[in-house]
PDB file of C-alpha atoms in Angstrom:
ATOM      1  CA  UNK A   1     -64.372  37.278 -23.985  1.00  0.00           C
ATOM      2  CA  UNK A   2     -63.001  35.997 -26.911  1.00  0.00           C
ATOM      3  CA  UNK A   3     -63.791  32.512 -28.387  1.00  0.00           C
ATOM      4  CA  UNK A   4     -61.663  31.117 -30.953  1.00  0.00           C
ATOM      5  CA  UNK A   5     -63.371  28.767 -33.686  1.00  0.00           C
ATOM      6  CA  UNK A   6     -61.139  26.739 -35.248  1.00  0.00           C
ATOM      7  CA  UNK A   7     -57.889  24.401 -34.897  1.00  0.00           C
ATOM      8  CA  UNK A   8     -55.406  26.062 -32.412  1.00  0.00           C
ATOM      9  CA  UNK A   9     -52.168  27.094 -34.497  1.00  0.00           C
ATOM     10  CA  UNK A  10     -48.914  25.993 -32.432  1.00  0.00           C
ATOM     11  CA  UNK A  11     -46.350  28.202 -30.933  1.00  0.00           C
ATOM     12  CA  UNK A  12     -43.487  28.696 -32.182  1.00  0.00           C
ATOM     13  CA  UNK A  13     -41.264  27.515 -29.761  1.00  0.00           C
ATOM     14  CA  UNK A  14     -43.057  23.769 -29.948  1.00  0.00           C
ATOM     15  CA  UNK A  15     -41.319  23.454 -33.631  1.00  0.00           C
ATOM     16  CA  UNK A  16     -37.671  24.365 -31.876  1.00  0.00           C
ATOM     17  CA  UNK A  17     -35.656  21.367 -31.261  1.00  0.00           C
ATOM     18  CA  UNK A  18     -33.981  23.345 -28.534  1.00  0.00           C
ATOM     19  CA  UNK A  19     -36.901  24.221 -26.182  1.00  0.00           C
ATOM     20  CA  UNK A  20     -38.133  20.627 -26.694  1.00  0.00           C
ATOM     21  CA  UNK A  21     -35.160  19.862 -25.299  1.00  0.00           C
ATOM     22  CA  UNK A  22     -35.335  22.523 -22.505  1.00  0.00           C
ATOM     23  CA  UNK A  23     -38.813  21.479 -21.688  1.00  0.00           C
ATOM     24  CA  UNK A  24     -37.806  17.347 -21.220  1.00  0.00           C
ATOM     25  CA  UNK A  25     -39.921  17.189 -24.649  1.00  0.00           C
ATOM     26  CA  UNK A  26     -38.814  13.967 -26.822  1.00  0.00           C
ATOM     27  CA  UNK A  27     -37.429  16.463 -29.826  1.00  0.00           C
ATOM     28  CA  UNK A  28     -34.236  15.953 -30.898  1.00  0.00           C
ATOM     29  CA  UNK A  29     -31.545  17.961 -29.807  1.00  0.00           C
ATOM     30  CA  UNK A  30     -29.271  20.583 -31.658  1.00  0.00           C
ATOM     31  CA  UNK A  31     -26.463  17.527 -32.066  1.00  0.00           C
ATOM     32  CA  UNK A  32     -28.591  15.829 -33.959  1.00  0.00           C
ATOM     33  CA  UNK A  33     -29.609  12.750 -31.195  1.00  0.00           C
ATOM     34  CA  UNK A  34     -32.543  12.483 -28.945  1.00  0.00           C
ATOM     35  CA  UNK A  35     -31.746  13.463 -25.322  1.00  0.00           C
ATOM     36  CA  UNK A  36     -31.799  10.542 -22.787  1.00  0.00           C
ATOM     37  CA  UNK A  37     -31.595  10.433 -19.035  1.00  0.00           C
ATOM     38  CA  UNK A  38     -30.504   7.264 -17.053  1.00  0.00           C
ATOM     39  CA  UNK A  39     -33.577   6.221 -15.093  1.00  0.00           C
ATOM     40  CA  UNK A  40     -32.603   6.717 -11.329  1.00  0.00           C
ATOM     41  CA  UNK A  41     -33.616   3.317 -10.753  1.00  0.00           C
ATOM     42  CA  UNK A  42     -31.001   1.910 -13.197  1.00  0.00           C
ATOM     43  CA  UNK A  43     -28.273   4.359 -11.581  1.00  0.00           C
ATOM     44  CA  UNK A  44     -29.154   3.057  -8.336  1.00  0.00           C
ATOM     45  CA  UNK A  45     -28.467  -0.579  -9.308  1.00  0.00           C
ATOM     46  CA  UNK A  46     -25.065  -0.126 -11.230  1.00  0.00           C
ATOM     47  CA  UNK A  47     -23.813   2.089  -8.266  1.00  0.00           C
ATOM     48  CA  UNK A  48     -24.743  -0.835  -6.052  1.00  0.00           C
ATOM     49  CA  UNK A  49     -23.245  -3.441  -8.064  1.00  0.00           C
ATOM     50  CA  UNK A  50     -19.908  -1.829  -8.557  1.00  0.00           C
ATOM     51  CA  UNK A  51     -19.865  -1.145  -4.544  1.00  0.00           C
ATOM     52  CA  UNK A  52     -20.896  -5.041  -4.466  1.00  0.00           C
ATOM     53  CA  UNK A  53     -17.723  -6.413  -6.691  1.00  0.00           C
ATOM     54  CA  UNK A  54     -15.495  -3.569  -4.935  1.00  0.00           C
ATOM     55  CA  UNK A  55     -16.227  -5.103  -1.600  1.00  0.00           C
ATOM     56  CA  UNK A  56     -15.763  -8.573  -3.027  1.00  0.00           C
ATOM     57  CA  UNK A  57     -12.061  -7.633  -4.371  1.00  0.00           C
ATOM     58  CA  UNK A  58     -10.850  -6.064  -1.147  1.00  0.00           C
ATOM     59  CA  UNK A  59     -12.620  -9.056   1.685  1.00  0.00           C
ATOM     60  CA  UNK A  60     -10.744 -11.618  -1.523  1.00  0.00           C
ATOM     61  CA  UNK A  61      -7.445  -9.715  -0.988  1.00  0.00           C
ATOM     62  CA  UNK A  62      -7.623  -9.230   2.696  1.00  0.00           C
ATOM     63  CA  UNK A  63      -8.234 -12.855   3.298  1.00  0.00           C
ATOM     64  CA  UNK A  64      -6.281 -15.008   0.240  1.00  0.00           C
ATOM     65  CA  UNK A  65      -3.884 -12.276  -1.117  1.00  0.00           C
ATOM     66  CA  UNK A  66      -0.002 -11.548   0.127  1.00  0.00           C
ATOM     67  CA  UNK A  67       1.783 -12.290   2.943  1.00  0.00           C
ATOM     68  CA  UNK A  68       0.142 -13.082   6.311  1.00  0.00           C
ATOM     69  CA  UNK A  69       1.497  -9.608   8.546  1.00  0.00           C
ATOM     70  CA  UNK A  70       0.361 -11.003  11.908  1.00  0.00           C
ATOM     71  CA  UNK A  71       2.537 -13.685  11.554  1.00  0.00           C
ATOM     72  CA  UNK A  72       5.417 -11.749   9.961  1.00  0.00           C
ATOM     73  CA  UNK A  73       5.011  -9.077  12.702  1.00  0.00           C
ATOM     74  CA  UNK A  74       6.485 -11.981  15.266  1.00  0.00           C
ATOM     75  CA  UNK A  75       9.652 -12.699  13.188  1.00  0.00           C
ATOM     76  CA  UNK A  76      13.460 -10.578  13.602  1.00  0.00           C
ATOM     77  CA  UNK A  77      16.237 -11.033  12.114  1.00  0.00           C
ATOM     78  CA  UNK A  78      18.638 -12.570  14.552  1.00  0.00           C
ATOM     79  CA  UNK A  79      22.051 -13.104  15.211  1.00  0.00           C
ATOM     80  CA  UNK A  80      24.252 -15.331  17.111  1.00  0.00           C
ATOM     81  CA  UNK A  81      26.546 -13.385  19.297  1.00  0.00           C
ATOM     82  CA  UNK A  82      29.557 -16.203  19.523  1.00  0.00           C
ATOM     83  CA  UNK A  83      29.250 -18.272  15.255  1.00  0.00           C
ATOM     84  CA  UNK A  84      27.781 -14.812  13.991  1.00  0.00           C
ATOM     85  CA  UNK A  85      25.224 -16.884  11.912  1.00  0.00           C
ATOM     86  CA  UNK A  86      22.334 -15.289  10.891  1.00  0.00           C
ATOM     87  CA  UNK A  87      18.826 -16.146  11.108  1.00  0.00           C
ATOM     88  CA  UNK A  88      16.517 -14.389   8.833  1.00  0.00           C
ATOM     89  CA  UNK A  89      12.998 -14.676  10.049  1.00  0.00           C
ATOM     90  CA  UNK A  90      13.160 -16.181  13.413  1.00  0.00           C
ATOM     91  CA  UNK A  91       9.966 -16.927  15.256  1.00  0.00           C
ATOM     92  CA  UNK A  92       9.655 -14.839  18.634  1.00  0.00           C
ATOM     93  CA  UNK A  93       7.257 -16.518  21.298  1.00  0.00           C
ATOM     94  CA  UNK A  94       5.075 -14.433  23.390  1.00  0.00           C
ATOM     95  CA  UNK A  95       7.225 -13.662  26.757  1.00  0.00           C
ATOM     96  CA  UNK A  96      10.953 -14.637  25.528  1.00  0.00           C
ATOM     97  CA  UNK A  97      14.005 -11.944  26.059  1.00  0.00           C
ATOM     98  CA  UNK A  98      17.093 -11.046  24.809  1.00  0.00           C
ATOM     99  CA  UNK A  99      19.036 -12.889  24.441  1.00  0.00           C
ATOM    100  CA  UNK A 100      17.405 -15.675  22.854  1.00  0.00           C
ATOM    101  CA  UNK A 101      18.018 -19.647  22.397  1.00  0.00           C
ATOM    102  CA  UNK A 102      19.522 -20.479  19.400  1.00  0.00           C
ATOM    103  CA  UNK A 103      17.128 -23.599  17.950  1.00  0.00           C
ATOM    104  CA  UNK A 104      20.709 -25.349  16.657  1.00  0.00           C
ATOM    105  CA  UNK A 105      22.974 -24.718  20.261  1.00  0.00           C
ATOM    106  CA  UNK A 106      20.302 -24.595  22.925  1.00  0.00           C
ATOM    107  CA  UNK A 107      22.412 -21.886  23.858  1.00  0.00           C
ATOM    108  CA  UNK A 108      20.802 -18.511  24.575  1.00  0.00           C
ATOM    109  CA  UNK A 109      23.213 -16.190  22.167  1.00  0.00           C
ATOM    110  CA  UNK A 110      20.877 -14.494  19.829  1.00  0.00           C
ATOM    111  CA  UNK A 111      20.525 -10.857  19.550  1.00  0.00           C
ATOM    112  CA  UNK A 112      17.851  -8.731  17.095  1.00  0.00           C
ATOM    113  CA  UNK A 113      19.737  -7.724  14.644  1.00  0.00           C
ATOM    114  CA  UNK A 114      19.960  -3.635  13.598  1.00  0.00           C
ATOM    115  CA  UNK A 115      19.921  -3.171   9.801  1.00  0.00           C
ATOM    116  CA  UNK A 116      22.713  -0.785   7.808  1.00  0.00           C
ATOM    117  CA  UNK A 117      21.233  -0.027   4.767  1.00  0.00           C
ATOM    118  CA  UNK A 118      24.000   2.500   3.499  1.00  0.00           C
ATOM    119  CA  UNK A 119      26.663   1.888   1.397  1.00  0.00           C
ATOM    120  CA  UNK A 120      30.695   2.580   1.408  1.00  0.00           C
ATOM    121  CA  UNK A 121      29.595   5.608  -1.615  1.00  0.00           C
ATOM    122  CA  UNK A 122      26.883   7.017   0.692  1.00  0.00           C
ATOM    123  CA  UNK A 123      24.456   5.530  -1.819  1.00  0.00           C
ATOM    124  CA  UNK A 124      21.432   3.365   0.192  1.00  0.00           C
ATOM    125  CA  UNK A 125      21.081  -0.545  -0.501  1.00  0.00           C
ATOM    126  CA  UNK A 126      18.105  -2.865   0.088  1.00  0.00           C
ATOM    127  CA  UNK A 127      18.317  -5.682   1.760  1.00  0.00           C
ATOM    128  CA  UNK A 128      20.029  -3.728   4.174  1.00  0.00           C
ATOM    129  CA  UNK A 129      23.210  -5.521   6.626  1.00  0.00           C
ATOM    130  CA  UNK A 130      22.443  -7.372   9.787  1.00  0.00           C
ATOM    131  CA  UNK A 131      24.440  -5.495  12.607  1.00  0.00           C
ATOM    132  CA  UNK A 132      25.351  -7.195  16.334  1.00  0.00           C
ATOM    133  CA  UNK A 133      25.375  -3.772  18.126  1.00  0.00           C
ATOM    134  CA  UNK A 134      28.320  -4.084  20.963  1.00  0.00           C
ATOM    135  CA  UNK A 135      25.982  -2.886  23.879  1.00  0.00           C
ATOM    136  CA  UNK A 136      24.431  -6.074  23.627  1.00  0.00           C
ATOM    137  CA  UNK A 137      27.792  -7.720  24.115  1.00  0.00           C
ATOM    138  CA  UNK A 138      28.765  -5.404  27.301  1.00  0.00           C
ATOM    139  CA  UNK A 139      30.919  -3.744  24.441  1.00  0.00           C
ATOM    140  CA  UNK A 140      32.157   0.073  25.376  1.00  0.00           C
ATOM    141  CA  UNK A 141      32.591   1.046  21.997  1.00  0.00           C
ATOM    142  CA  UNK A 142      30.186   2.317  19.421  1.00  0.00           C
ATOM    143  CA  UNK A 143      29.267  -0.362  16.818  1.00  0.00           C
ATOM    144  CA  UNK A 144      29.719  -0.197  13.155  1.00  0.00           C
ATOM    145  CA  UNK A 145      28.933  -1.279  10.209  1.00  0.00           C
ATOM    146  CA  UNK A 146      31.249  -3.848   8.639  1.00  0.00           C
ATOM    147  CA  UNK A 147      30.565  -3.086   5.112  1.00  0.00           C
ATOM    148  CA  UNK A 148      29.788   0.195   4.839  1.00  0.00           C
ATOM    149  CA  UNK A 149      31.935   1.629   8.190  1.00  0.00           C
ATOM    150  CA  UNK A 150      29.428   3.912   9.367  1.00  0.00           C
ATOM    151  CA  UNK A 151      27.723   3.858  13.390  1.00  0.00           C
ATOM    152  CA  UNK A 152      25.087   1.685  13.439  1.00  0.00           C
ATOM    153  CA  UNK A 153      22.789   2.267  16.866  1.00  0.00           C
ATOM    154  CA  UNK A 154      19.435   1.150  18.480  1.00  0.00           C
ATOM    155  CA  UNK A 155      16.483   1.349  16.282  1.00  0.00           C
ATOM    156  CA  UNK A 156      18.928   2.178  13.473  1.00  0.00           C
ATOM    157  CA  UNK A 157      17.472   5.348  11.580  1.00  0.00           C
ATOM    158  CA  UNK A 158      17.116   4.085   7.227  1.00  0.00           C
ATOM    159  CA  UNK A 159      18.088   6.724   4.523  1.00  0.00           C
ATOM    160  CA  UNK A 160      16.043   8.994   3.593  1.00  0.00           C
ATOM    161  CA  UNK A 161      12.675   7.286   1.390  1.00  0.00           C
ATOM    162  CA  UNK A 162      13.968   8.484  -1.625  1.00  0.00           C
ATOM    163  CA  UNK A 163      17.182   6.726  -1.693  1.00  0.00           C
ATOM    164  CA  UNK A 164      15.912   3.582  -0.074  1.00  0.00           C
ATOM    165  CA  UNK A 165      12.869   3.404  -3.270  1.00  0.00           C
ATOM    166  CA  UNK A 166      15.794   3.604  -5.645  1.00  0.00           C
ATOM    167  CA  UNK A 167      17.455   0.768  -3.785  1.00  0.00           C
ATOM    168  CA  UNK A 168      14.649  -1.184  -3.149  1.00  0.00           C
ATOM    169  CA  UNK A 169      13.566  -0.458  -7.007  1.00  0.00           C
ATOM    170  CA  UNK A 170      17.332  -1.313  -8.214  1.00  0.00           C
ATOM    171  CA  UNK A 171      17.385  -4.628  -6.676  1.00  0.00           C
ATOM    172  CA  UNK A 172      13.790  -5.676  -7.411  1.00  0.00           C
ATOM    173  CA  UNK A 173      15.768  -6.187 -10.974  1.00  0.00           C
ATOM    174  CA  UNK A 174      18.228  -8.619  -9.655  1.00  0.00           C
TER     175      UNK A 174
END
């Protein structure tokens, strides 16, 4: 058994900044600064703050922001199969057919219209052209498009994304 008499000499390693460091001692560290830790407490709260104001933005934006799409879903373009007037966003009603009445005739001589969104160059444009297809008329012949010339059909298939971006992005300039 050995007894030491005396003050205890330190170790080495308690006068290295480094294995302070290592240890969670308070030394300083090699950069020159003391090492800190955020408190899990504190890391807890600012994650659940910035989940608090995210949540805030998006029910803000869901229920003030843009357009309403429910509503928008219900509205076609139309077209009047015997003036050829156009009517952008007309209302459909739960239950009504084709064709439908027109709100200025009483008559029932609108049709959805089918959208061409090419152009004569084979370059795509956005808005696109309202199209009466001829089937809807009890027409035999194909329909087509009377700006650009090419065969516009049911469910009318757009240009590839690409182009119709470009066109959408060209005209948001106008």
């Amino acid at each position: 058994m050995s007894t030491t008499k005396g003050p205890m000499l330190p170790s080495l390693l308690e006068d290295d900044p480094v294995a302070q460091a290592a240890k969670g001692g308070s030394g300083s560290s090699s950069r020159g600064g003391a090492t800190s830790k955020i408190p899990p407490q504190t890391l807890k709260l600012v994650i659940a703050v910035v989940a608090i104001v995210a949540a805030a933005i998006i029910s803000y934006v869901n229920i003030f922001g843009g357009e309403n799409t429910q509503a928008r879903s219900w509205q076609r373009v139309m077209i009047d199969s015997e003036t050829r007037e156009l009517f952008p966003d007309f209302p459909l009603k739960f239950g009504d057919t084709m064709p439908f009445v027109n709100p200025k005739t009483g008559k029932r001589t609108l049709y959805q219209a089918e959208m061409c969104y090419w152009t004569k160059d084979g370059k795509a444009q956005f808005p696109g052209i309202p199209v009466l297809l001829n089937e809807y008329l009890s027409k035999a012949e194909p329909t087509t498009c009377p700006d650009c010339g090419r065969r516009v059909t049911f469910n009318n298939p757009p240009p590839p994304a690409n182009l119709l971006d470009a066109a959408r992005n060209q005209n948001k300039g106008k």
